[in-house]
Short mmCIF file of C-alpha atoms and ligand atoms in Angstrom, two decimals:
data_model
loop_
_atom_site.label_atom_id
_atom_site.label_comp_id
_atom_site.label_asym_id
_atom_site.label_seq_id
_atom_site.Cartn_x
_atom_site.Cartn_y
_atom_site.Cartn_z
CA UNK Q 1 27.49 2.91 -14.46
CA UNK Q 2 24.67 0.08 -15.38
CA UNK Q 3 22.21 -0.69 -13.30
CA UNK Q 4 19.70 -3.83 -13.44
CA UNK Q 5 16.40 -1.98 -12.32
CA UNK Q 6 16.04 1.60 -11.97
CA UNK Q 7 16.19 2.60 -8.21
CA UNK Q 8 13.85 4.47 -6.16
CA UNK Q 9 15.72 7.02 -3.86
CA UNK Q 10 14.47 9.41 -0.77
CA UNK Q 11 15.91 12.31 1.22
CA UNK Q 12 14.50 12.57 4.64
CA UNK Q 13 15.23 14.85 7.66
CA UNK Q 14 13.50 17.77 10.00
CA UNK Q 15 13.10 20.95 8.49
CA UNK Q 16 16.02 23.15 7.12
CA UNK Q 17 18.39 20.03 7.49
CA UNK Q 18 19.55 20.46 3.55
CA UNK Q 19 16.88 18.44 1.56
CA UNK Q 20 16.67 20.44 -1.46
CA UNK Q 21 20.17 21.41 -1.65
CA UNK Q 22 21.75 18.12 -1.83
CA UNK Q 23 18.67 16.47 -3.51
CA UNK Q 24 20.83 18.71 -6.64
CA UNK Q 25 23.75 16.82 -5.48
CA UNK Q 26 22.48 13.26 -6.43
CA UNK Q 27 20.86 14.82 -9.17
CA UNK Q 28 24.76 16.08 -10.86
CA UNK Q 29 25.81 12.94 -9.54
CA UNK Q 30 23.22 10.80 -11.14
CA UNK Q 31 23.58 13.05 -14.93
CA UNK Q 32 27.32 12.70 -14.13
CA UNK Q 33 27.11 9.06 -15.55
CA UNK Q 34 24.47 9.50 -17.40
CA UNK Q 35 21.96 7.74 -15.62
CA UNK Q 36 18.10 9.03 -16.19
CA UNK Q 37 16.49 10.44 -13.36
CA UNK Q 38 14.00 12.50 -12.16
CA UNK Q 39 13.09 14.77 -8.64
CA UNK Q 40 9.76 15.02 -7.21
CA UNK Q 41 8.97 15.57 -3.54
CA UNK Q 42 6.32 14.60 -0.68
CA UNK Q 43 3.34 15.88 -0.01
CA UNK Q 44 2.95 16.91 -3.70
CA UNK Q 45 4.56 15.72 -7.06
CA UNK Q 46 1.58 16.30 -9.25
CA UNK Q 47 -1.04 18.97 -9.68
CA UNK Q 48 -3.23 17.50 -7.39
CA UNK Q 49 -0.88 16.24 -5.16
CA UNK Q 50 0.42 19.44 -4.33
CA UNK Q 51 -3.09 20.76 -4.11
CA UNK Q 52 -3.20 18.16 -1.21
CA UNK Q 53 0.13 20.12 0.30
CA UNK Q 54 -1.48 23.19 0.22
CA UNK Q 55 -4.06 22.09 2.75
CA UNK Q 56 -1.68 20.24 4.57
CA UNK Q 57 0.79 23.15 5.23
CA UNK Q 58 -1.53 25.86 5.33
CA UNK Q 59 -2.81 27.15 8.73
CA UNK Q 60 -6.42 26.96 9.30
CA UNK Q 61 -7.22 29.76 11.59
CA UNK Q 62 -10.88 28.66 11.27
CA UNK Q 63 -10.27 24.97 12.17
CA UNK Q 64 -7.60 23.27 13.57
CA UNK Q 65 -6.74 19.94 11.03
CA UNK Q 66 -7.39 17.13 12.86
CA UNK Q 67 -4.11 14.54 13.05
CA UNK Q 68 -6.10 12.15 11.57
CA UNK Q 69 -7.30 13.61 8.37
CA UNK Q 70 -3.76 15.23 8.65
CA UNK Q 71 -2.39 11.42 8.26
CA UNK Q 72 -5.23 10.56 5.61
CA UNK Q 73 -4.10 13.72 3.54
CA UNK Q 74 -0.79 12.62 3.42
CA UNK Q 75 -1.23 9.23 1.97
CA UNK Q 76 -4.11 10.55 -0.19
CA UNK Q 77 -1.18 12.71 -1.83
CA UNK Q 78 0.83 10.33 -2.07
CA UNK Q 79 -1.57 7.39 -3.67
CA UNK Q 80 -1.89 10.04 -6.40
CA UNK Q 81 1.97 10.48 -6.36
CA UNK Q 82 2.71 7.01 -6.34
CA UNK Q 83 0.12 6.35 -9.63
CA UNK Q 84 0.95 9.57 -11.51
CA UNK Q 85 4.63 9.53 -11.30
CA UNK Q 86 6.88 7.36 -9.02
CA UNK Q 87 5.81 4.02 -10.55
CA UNK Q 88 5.23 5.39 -14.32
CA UNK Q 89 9.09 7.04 -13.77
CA UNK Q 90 10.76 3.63 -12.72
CA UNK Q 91 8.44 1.55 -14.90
CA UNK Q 92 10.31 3.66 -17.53
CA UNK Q 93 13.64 3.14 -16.35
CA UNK Q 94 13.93 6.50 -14.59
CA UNK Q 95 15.27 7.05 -11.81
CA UNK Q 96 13.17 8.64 -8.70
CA UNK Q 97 14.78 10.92 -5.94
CA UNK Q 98 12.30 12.09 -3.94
CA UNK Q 99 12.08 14.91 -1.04
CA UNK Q 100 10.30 13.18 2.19
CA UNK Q 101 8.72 9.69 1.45
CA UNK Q 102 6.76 7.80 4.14
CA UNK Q 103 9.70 7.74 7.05
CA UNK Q 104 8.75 11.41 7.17
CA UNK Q 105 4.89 10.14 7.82
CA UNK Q 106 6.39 7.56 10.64
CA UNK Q 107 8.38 10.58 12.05
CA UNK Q 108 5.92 13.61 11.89
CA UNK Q 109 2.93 11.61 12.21
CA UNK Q 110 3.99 8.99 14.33
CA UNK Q 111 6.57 10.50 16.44
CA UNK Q 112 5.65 14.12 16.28
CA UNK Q 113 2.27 13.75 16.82
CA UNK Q 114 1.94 10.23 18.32
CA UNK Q 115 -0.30 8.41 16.18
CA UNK Q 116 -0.15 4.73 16.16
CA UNK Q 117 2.38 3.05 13.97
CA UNK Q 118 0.02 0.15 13.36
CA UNK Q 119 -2.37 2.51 11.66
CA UNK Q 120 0.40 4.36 9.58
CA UNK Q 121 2.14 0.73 8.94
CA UNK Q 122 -1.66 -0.04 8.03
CA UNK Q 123 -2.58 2.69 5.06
CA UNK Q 124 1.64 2.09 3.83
CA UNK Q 125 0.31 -1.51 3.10
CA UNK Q 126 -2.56 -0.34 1.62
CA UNK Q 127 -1.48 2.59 -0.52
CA UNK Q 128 2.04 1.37 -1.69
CA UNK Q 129 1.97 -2.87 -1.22
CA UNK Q 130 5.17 -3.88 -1.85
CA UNK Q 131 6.95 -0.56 -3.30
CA UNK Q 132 9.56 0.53 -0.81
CA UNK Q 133 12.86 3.44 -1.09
CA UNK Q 134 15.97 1.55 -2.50
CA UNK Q 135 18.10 3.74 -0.55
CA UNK Q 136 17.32 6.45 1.69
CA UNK Q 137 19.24 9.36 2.99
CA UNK Q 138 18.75 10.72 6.59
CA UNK Q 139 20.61 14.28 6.80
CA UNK Q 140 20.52 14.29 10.76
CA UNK Q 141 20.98 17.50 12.47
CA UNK Q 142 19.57 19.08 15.61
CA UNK Q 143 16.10 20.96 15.11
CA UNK Q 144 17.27 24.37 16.34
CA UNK Q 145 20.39 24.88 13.85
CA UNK Q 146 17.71 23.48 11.07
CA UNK Q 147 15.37 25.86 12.53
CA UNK Q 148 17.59 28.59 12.30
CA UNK Q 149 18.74 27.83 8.69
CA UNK Q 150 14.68 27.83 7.53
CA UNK Q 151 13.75 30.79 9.55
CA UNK Q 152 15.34 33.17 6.83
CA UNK Q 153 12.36 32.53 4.51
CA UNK Q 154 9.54 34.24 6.01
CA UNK Q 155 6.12 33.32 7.09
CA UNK Q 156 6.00 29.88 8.75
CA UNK Q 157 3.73 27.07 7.65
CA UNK Q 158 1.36 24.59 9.86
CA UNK Q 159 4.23 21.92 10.47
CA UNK Q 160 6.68 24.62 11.05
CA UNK Q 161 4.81 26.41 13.95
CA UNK Q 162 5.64 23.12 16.08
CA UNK Q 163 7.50 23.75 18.99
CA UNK Q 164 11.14 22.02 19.22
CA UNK Q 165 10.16 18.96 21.38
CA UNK Q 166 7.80 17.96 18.42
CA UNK Q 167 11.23 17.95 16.57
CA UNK Q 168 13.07 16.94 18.30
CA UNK Q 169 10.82 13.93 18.45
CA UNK Q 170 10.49 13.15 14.26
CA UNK Q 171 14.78 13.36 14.42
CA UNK Q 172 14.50 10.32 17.37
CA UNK Q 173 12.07 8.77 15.08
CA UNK Q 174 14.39 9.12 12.39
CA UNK Q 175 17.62 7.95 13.98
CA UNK Q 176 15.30 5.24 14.61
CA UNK Q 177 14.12 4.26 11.52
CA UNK Q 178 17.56 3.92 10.45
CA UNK Q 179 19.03 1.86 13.74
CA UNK Q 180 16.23 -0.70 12.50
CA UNK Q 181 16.45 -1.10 8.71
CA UNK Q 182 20.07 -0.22 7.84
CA UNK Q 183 20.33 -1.82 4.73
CA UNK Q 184 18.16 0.78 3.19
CA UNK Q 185 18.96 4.28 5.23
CA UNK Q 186 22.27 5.63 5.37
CA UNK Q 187 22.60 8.44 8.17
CA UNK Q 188 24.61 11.75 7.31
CA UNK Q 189 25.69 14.29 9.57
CA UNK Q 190 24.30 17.63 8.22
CA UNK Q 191 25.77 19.55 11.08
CA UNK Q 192 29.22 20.13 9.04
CA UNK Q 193 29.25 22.76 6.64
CA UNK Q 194 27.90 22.11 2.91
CA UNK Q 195 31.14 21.10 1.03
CA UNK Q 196 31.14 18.51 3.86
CA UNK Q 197 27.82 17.32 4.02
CA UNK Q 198 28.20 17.04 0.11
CA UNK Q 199 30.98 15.20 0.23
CA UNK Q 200 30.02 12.84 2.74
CA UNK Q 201 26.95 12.24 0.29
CA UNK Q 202 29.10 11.63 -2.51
CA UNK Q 203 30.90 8.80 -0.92
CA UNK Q 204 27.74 6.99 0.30
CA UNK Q 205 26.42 7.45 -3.19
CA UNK Q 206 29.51 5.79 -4.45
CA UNK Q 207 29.51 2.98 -1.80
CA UNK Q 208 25.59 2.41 -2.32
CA UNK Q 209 25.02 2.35 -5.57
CA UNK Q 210 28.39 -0.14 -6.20
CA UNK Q 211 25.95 -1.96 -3.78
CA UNK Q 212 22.88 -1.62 -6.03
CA UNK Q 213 24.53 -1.92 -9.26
N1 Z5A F 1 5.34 15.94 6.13
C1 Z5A F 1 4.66 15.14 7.03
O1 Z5A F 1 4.27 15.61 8.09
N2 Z5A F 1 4.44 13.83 6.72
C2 Z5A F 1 4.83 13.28 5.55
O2 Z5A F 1 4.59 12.09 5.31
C3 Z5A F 1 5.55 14.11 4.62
C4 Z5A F 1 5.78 15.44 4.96
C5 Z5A F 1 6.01 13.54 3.33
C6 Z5A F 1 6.82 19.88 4.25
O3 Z5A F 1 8.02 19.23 3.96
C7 Z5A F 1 6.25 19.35 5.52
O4 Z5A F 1 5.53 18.14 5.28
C8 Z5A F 1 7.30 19.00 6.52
C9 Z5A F 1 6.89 17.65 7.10
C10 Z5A F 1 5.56 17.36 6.47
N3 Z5A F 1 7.27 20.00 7.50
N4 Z5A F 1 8.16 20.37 8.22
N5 Z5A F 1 8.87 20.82 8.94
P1 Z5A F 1 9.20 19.95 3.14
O5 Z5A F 1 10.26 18.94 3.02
O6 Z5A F 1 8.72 20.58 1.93
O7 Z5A F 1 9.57 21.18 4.06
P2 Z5A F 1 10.74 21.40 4.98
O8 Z5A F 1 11.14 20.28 5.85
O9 Z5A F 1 10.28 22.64 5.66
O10 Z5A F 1 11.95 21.57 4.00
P3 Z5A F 1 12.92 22.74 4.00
O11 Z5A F 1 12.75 23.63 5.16
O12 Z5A F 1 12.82 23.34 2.63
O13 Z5A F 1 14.28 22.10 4.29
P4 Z5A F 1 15.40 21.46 3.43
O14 Z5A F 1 14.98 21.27 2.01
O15 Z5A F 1 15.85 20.29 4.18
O16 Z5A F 1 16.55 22.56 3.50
P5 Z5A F 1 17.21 23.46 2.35
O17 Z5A F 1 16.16 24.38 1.76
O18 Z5A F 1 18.05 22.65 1.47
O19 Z5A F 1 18.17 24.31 3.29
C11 Z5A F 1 17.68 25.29 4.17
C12 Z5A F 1 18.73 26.43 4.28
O20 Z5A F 1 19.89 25.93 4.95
C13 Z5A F 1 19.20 26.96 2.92
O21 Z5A F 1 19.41 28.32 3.02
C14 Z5A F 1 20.53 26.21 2.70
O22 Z5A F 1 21.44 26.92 1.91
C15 Z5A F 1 21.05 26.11 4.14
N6 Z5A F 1 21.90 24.93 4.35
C16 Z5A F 1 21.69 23.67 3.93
N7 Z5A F 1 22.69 22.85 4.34
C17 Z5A F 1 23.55 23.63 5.05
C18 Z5A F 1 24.78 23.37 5.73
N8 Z5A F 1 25.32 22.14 5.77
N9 Z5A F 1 25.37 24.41 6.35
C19 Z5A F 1 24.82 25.64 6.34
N10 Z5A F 1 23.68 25.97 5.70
C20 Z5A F 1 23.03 24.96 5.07
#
């Protein structure tokens, strides 16, 4: 398949929802036809970057992160993400799937933690001007199964400590985001088992990109 302009792709959803496992599934789909592309993810993507992610996940025992320097740090990450890889990748024809873009910083940071959409609006302006997701793919699925699915991996991080109504919050958000721009996000339900959910992704992969072509 030929495209025009190399496209600009992000995964979104609350925790455990299937991010990384079917970001691999766009990624065989995407080699399938031979079509250069490569994965990076949100907070993070370069060395410094994910230096950024380290301080934003971590728990501070000694001082709770404020949610605005929590909001700062994310777009600080991804200023240096957007410079040091998205825009070099597509400048070179590369396709960019990325884990989380900034509909996660509407949802966590607007409705998890209620911070003015103006602001966040505001600093997307600022750090990315006109550079927006092509297409974006919301894996929707309740907190507590996604929950559930994560828990298996140990100790949890800042974001993860939430309780559910702060979840249950950045999935309305979400659902949202979607109802209002739904040219660009595509909503999948991730409750169905993998081979499902996978399929499911196929076929909007098909549709959309016949679109984008
Ligand atoms: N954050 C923010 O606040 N603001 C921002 O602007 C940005 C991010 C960009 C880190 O994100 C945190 O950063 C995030 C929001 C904040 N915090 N939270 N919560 P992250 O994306 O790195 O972390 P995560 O959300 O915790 O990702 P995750 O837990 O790794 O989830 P995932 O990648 O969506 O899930 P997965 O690893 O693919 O799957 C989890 C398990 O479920 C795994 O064992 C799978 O095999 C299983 N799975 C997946 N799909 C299925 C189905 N369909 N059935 C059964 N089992 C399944």
């Amino acid at each position: 398949m030929g495209t025009a302009k190399a496209m600009f792709l992000t995964v979104e959803g609350v925790e455990g929802v299937g991010k990384s496992t079917h970001i691999e599934t766009i990624k065989n789909f995407l080699d399938e036809r031979d079509i250069p592309c490569i994965l990076t993810r949100e907070p993070g993507g370069t060395p410094v970057a994910e230096r950024i992610r380290e301080l934003l996940l971590a728990v501070h025992e000694d001082e709770a992160l404020c949610e605005l320097s929590e909001l700062l740090l994310v777009f600080a990450a991804r200023a240096q993400h957007l410079e040091r890889v998205v825009k070099p990748a597509l400048a070179q024809g590369k396709w960019v799937i990325c884990d989380r873009f900034t509909d996660a910083t509407y949802a966590y940071q607007g409705g998890g933690r209620g911070l003015d959409v103006a602001i966040i609006a505001g600093l997307e302006s600022l750090v990315q001007g006109e550079l927006k997701p092509d297409l974006t793919i919301i894996l929707d699925l309740d907190p507590r199964i996604g929950m559930r699915r994560a828990s298996e991996r140990g100790e949890l991080d800042r974001f993860e400590r939430e309780q559910i109504e702060f979840f249950d919050k950045v999935r309305r958000t979400y659902l949202d985001i979607a109802a209002a721009d739904p040219q660009r996000c595509v909503v999948i339900d991730a409750a169905s088992d993998l081979a499902t959910v996978s399929a499911d992704l196929l076929k909007i992969l098909n549709s959309s990109l016949l679109k984008l072509a």
